[in-house]
Coordinates of N, CA and C in Angstrom, one line a residue:
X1 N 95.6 71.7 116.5 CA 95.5 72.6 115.4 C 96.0 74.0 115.8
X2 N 96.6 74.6 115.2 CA 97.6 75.7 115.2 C 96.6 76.9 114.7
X3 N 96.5 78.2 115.5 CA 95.4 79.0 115.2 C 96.1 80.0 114.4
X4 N 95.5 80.9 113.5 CA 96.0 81.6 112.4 C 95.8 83.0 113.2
X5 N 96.9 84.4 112.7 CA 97.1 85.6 113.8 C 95.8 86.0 112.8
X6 N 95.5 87.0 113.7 CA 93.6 87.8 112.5 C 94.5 88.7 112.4
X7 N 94.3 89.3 110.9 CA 94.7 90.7 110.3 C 93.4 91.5 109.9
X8 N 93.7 92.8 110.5 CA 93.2 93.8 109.8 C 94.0 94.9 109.7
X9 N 93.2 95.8 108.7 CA 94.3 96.9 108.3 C 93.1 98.0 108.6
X10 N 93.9 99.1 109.0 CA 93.1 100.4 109.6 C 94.1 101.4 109.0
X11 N 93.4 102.9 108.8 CA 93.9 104.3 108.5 C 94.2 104.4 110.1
X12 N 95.7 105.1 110.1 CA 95.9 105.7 111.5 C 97.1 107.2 110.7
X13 N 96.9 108.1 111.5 CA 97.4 109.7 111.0 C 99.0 108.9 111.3
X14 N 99.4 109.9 110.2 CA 101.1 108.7 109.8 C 102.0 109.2 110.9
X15 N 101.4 110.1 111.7 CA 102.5 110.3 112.5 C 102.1 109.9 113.5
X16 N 101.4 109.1 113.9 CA 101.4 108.1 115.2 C 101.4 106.8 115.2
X17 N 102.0 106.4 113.8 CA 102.2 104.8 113.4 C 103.5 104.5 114.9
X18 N 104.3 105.3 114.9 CA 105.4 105.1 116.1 C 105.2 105.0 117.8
X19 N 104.0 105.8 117.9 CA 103.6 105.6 119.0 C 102.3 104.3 119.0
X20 N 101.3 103.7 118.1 CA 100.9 102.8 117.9 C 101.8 101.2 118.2
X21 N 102.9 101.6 117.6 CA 104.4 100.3 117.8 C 104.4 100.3 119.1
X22 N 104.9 101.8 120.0 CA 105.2 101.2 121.1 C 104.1 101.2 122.3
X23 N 103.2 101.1 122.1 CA 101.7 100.9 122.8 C 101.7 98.9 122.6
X24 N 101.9 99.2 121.3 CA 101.8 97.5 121.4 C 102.9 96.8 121.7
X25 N 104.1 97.3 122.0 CA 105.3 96.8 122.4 C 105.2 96.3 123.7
X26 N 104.6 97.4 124.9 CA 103.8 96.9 125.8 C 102.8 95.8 126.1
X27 N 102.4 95.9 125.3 CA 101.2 94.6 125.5 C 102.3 93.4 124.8
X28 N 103.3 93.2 125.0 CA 103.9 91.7 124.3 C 102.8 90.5 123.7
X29 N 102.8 90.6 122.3 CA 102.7 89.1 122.2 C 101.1 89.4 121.8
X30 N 100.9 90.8 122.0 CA 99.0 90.9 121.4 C 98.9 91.0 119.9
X31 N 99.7 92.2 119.7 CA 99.2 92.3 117.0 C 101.0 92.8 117.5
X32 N 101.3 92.9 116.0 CA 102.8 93.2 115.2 C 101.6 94.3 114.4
X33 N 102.3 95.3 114.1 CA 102.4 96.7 113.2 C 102.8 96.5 111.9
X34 N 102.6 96.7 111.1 CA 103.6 96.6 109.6 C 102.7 97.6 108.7
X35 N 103.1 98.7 108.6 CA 103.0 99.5 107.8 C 102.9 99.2 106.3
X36 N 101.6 99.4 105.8 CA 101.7 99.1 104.5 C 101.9 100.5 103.3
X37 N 101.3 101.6 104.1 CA 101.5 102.5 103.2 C 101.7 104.3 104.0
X38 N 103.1 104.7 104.2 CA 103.7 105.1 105.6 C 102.6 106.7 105.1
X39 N 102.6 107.0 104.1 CA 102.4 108.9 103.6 C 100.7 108.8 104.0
X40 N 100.0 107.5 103.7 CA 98.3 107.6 103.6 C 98.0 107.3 104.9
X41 N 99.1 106.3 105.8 CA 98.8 106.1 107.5 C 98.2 104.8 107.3
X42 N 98.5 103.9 106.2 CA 97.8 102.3 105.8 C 98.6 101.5 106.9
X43 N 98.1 101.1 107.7 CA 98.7 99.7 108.6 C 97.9 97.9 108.3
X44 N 99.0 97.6 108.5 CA 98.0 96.4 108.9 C 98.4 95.5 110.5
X45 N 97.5 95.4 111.3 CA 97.5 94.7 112.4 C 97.7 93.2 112.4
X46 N 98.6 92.3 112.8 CA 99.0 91.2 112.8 C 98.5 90.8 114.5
X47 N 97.3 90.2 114.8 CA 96.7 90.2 116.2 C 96.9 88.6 116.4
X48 N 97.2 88.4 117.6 CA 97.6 87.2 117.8 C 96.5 86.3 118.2
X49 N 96.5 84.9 118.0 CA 95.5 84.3 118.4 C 94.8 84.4 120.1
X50 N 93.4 84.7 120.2 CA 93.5 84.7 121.6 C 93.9 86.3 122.1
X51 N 94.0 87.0 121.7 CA 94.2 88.2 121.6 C 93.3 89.5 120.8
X52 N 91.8 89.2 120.5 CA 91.7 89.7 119.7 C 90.6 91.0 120.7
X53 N 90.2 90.3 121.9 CA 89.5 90.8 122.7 C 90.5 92.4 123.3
X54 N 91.7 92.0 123.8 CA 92.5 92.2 123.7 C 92.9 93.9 123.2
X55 N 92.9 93.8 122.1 CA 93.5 94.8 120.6 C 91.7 95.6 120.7
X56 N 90.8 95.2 120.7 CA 89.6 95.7 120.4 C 89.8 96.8 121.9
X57 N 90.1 96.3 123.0 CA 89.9 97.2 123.9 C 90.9 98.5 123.7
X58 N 91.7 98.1 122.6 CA 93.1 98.9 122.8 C 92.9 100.2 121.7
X59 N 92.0 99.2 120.8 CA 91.7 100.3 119.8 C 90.6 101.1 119.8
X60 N 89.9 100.6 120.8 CA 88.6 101.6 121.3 C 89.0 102.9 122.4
X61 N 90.3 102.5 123.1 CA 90.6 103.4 124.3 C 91.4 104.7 123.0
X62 N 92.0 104.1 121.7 CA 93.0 105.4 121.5 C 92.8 105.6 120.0
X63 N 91.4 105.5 119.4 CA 91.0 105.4 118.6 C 91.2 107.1 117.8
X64 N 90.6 107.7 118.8 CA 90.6 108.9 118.4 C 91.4 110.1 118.5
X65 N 92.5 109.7 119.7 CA 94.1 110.0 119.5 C 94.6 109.7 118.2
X66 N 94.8 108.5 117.9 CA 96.0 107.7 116.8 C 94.6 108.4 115.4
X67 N 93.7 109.1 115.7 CA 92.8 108.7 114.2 C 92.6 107.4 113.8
X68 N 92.3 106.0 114.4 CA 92.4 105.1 113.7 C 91.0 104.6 113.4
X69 N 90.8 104.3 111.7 CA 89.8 103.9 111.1 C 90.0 103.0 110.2
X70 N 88.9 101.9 110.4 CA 89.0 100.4 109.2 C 88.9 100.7 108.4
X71 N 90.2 100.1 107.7 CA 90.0 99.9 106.0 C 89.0 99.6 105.0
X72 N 88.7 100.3 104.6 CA 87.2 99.6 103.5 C 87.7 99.0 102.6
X73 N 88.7 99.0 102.1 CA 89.3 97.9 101.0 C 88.7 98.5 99.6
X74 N 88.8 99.9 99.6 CA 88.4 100.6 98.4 C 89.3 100.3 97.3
X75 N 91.0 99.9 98.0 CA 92.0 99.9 97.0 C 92.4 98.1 97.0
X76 N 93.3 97.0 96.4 CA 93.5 96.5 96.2 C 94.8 96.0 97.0
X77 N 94.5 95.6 98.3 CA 95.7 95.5 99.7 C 97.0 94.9 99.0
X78 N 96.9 93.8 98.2 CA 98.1 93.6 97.6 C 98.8 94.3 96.5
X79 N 98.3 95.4 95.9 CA 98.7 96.8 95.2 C 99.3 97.2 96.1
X80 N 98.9 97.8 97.2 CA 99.6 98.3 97.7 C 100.6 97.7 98.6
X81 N 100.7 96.3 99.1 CA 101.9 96.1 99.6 C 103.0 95.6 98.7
X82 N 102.6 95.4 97.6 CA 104.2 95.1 97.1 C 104.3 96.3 96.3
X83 N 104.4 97.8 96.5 CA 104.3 99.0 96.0 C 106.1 99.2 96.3
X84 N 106.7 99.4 95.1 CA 108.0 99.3 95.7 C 108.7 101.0 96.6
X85 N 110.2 100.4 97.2 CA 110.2 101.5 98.0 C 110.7 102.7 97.1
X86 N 110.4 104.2 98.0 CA 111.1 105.1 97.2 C 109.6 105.4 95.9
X87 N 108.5 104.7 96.4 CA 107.3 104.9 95.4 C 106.3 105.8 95.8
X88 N 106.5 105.9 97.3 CA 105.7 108.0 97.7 C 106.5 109.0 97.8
X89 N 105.9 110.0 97.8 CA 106.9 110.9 97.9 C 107.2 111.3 99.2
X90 N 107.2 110.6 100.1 CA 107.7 111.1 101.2 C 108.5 109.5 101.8
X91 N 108.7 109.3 100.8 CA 109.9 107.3 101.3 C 111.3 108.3 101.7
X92 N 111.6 107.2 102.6 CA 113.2 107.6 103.3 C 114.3 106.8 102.7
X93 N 114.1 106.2 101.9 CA 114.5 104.9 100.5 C 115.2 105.5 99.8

């Protein structure tokens, strides 16, 4: 049986979405980054299986650097990702 990656999506301040990438670039192979919403600082974590222990120590050590805080799902996650580009005001689109 093939294990499924766990997602969660967290608020991180938009200007450390780039240093969050390369923190996890180091850890090869732990979550993938994908920005859902770049101006609000919406991420979503793509954590690999077996990995999850992993990402929890990572986001406990730099939690309060990066500002990063769990999504409460106040908004409607798939609103927001197929939000087209060029749709904040701060897109480079």
């Amino acid at each position: 049986m093939v294990k499924q990656s766990t997602i969660r999506y967290y608020y991180i301040k938009p200007e450390k979405i780039h240093y969050l990438s390369f923190i996890l670039e180091a850890y090869e192979g732990v979550a993938v980054v994908t920005t859902i919403d770049r101006s609000r600082g919406l991420i979503m974590l793509q954590i690999s299986p077996g990995q999850e222990d992993v990402m929890d120590a990572l986001i406990t050590c730099e939690k309060d650097s990066l500002g990063l805080q769990p999504f409460a799902g106040e908004e409607n996650i798939e609103t927001l990702e197929r939000r087209p580009a060029g749709s904040d005001e701060n897109s480079l689109c």
